[in-house]
mmCIF file of N, CA, C and O in Angstrom:
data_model
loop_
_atom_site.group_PDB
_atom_site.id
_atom_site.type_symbol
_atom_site.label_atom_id
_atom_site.label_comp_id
_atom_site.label_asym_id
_atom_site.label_seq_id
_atom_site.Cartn_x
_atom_site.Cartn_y
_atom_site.Cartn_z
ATOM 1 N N UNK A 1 -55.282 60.598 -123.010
ATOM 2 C CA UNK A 1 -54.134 61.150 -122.303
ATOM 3 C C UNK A 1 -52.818 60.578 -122.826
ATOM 4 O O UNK A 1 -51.762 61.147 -123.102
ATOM 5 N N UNK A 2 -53.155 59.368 -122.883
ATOM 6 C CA UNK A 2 -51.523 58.784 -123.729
ATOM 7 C C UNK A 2 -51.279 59.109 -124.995
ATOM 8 O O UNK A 2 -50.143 59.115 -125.469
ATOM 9 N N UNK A 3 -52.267 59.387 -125.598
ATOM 10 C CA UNK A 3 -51.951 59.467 -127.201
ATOM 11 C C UNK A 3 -51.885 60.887 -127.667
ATOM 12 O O UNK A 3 -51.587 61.078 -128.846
ATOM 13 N N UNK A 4 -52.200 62.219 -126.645
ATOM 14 C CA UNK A 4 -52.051 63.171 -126.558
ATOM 15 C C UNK A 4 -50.653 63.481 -125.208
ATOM 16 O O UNK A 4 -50.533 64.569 -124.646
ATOM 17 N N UNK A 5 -50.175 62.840 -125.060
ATOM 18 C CA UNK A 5 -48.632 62.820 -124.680
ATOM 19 C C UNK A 5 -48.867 63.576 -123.331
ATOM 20 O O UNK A 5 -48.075 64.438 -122.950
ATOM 21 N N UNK A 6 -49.902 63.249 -122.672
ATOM 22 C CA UNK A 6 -50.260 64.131 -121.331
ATOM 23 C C UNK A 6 -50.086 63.680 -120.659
ATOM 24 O O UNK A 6 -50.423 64.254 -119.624
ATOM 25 N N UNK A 7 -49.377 62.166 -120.439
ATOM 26 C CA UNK A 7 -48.849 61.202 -119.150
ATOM 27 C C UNK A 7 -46.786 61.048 -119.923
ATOM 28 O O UNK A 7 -46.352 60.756 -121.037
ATOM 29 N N UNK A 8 -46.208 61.372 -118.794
ATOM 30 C CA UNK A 8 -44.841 61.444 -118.806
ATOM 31 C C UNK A 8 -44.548 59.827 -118.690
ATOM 32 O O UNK A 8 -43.824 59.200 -119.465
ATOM 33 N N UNK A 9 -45.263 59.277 -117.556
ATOM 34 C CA UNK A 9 -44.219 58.045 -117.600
ATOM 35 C C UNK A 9 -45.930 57.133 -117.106
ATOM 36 O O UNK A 9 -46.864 57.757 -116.602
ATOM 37 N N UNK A 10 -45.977 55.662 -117.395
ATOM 38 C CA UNK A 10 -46.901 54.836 -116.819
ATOM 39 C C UNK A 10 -46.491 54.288 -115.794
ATOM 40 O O UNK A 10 -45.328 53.991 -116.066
ATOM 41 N N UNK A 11 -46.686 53.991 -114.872
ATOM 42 C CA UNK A 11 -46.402 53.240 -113.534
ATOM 43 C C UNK A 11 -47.359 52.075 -113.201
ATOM 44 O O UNK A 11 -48.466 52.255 -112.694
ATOM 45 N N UNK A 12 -46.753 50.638 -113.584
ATOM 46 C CA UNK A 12 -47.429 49.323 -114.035
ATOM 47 C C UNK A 12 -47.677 48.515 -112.645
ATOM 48 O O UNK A 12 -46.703 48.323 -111.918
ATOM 49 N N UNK A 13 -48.478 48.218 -112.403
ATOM 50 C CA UNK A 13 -48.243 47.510 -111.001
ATOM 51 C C UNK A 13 -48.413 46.208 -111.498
ATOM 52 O O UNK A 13 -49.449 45.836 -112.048
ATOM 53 N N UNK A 14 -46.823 45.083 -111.211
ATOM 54 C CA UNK A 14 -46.499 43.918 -111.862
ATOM 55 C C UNK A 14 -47.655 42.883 -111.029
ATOM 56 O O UNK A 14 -48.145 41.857 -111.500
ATOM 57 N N UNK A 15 -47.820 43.239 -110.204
ATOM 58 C CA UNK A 15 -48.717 42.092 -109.324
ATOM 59 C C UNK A 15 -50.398 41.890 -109.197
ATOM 60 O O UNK A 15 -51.086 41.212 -108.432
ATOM 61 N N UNK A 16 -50.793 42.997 -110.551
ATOM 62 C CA UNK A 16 -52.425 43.661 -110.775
ATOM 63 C C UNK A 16 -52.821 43.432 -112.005
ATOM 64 O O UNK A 16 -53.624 44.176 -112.570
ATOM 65 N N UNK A 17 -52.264 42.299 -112.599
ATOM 66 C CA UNK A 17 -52.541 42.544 -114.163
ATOM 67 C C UNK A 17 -53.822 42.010 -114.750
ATOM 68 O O UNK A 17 -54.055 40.805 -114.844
ATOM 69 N N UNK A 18 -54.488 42.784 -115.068
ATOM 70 C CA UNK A 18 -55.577 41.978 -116.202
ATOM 71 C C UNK A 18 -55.626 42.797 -117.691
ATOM 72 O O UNK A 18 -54.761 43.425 -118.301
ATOM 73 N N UNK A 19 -56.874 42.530 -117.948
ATOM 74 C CA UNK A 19 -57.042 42.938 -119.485
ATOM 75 C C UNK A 19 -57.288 44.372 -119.382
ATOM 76 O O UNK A 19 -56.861 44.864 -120.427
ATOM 77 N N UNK A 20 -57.551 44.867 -118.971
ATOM 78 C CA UNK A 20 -57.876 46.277 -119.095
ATOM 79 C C UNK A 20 -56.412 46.990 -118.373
ATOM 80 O O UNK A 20 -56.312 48.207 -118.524
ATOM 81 N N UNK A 21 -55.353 46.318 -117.648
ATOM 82 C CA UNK A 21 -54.208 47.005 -117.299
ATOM 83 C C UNK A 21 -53.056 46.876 -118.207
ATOM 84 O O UNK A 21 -52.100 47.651 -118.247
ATOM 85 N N UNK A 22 -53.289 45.495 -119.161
ATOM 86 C CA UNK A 22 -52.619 45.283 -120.168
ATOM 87 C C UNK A 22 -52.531 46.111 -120.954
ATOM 88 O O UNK A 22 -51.473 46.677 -121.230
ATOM 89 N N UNK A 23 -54.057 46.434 -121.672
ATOM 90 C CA UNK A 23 -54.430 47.770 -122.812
ATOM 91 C C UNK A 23 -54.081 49.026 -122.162
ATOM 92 O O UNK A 23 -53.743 49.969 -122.878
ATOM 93 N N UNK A 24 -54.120 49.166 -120.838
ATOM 94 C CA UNK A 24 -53.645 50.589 -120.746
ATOM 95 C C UNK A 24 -51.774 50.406 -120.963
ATOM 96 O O UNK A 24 -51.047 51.072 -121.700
ATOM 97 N N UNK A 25 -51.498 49.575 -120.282
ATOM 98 C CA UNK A 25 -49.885 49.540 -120.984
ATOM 99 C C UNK A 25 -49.255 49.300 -122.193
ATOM 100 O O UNK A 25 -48.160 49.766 -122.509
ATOM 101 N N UNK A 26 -50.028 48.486 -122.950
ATOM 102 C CA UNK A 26 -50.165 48.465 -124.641
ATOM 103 C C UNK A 26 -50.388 49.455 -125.142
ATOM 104 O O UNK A 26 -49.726 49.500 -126.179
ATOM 105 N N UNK A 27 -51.035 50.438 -124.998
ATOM 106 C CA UNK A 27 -51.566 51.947 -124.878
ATOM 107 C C UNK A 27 -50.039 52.727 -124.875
ATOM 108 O O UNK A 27 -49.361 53.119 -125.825
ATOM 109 N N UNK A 28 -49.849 52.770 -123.740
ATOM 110 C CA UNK A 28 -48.618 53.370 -123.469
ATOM 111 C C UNK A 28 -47.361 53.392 -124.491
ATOM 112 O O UNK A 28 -46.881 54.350 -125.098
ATOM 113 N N UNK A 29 -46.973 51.980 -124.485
ATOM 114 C CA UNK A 29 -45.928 51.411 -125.409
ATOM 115 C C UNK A 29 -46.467 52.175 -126.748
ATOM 116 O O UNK A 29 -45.600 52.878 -127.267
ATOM 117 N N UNK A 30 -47.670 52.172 -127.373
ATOM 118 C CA UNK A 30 -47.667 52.312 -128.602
ATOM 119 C C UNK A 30 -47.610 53.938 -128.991
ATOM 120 O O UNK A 30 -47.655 54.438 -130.115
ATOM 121 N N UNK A 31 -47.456 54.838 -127.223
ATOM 122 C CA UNK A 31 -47.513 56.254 -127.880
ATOM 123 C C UNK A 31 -45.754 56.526 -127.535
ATOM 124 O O UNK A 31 -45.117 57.566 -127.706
ATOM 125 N N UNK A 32 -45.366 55.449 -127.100
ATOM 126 C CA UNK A 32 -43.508 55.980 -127.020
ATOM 127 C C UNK A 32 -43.412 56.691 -125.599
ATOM 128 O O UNK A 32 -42.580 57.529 -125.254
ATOM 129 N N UNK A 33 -44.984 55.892 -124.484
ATOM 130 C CA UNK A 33 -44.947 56.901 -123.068
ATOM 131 C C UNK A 33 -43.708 55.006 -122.236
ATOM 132 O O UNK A 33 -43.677 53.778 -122.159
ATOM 133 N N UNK A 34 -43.269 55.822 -122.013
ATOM 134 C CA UNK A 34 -41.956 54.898 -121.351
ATOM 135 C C UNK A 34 -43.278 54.310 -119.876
ATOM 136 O O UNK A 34 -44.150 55.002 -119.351
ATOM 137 N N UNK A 35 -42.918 52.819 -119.591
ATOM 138 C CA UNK A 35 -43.881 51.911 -118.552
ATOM 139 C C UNK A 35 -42.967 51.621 -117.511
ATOM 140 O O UNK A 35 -42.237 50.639 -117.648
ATOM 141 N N UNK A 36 -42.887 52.344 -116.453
ATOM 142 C CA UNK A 36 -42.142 51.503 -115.457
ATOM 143 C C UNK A 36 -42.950 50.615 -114.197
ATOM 144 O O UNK A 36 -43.707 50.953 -113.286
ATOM 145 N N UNK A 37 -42.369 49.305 -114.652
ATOM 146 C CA UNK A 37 -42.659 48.367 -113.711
ATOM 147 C C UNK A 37 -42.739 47.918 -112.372
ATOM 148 O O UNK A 37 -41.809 47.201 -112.004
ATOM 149 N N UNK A 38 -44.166 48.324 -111.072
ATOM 150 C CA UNK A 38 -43.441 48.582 -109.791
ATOM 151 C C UNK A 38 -44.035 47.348 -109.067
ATOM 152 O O UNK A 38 -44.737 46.723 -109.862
ATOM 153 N N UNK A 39 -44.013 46.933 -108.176
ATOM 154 C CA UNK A 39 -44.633 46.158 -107.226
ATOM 155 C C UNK A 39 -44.822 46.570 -105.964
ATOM 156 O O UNK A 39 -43.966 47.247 -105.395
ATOM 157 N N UNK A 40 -46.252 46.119 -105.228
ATOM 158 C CA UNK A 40 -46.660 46.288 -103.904
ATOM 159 C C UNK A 40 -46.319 45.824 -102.863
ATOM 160 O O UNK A 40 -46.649 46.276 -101.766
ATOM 161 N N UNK A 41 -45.232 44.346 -103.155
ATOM 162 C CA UNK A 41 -45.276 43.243 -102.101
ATOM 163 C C UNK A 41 -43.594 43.289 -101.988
ATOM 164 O O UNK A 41 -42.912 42.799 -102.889
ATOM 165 N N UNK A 42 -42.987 43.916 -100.810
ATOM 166 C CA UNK A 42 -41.790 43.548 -100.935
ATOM 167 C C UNK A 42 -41.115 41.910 -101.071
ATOM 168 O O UNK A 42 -41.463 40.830 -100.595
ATOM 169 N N UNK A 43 -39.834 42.396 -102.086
ATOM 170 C CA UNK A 43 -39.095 40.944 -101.971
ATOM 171 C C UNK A 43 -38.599 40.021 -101.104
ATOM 172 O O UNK A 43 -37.935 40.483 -100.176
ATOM 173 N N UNK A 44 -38.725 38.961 -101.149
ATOM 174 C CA UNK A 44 -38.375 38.369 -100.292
ATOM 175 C C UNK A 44 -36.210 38.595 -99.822
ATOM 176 O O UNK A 44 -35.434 38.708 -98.873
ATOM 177 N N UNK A 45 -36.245 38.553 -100.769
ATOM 178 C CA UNK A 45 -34.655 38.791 -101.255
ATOM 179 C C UNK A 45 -33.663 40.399 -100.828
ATOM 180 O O UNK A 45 -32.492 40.757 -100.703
ATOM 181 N N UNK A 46 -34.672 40.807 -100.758
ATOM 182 C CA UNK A 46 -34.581 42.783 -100.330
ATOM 183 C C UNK A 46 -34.956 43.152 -99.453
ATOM 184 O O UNK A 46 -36.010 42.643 -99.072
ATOM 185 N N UNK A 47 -34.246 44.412 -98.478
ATOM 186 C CA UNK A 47 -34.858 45.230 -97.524
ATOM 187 C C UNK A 47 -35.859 46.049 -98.159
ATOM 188 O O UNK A 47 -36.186 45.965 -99.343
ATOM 189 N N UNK A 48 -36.320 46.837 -97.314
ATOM 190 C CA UNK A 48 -37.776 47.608 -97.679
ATOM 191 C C UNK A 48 -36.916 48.960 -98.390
ATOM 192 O O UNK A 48 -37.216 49.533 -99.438
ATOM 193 N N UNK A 49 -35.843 49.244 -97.535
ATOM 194 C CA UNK A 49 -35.265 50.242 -98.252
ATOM 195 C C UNK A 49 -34.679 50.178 -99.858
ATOM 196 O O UNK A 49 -34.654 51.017 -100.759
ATOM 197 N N UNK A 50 -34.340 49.124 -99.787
ATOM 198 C CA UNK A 50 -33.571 49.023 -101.017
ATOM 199 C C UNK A 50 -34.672 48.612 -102.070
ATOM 200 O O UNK A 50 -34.463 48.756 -103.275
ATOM 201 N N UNK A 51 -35.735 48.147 -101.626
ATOM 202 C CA UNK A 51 -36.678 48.072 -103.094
ATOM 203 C C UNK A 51 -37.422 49.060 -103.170
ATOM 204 O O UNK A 51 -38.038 49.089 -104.235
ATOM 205 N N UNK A 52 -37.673 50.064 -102.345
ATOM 206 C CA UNK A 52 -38.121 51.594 -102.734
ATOM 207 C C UNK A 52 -36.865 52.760 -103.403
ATOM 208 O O UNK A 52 -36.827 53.886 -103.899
ATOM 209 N N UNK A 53 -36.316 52.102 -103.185
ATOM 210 C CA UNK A 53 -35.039 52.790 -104.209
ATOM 211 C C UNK A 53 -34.687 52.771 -105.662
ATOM 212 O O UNK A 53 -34.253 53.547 -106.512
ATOM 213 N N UNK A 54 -35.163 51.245 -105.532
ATOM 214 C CA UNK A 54 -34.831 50.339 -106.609
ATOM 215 C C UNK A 54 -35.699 51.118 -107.534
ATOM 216 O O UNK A 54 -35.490 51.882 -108.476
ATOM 217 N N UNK A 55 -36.781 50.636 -106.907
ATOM 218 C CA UNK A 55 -38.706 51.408 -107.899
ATOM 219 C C UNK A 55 -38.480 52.704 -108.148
ATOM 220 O O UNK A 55 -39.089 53.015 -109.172
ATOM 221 N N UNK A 56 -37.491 54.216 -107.382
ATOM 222 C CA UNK A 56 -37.503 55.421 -107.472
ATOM 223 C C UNK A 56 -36.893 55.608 -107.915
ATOM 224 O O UNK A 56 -37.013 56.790 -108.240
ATOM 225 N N UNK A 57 -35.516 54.936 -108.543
ATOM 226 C CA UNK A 57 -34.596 54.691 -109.449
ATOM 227 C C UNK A 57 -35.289 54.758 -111.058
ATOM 228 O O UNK A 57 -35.068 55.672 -111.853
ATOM 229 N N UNK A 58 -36.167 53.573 -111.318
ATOM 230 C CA UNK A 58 -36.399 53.041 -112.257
ATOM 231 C C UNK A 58 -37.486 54.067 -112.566
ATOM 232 O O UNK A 58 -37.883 53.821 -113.704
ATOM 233 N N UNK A 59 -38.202 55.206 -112.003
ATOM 234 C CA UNK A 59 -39.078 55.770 -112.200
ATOM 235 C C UNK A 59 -38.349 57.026 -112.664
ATOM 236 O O UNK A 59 -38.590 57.401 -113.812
ATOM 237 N N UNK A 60 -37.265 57.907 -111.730
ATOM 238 C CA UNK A 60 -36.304 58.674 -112.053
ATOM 239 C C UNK A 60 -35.900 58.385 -113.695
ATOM 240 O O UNK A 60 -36.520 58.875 -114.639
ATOM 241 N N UNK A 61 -34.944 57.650 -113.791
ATOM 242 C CA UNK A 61 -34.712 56.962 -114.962
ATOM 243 C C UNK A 61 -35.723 57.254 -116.488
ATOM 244 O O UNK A 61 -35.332 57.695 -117.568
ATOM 245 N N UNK A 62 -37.363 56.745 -116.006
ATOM 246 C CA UNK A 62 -37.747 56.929 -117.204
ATOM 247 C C UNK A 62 -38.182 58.544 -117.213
ATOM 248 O O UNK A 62 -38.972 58.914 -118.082
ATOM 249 N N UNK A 63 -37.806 59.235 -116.512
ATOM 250 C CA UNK A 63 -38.544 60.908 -116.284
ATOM 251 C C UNK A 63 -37.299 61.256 -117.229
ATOM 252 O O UNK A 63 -37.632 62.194 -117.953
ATOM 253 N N UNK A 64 -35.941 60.830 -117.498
ATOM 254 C CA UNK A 64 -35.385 61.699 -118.156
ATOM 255 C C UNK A 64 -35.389 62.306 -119.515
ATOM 256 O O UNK A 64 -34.614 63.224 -119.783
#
C-alpha cells in the first residue's frame, strides 16, 4: 500500500513504538508518504481541546 501510493498520509502513534511500527514508518518515509506524529495521552501542559487541534492541524497539513 505504501509503495503503491495507496495511503495519503501515515498516522504514527508516538507512545506505541516498536519494531514493526518503526518499519511501517521507515516504509512510509522511503515512499515520500508524509508521517504525522499523534499521541493517545493528553499533555500535561494542554487542554484536551487544544491538543486535538493541534493533531487535526498537523494531519490537515500533511493532506495538502
Amino acid at each position: 500500500l505504501l509503495r503503491g501510493h495507496q495511503v495519503r498520509v501515515l498516522l504514527y502513534n508516538e507512545q506505541a513504538v516498536s519494531p514493526i511500527t518503526a518499519r511501517v514508518r521507515a516504509a512510509a518515509l522511503a515512499a515520500a508518504i508524509p508521517v504525522v506524529g499523534v499521541t493517545e495521552t493528553l499533555p500535561r501542559s494542554e487542554t484536551f481541546q487544544h491538543w486535538q487541534l493541534a493533531q487535526a492541524r498537523k494531519l490537515q497539513a500533511a493532506l495538502r
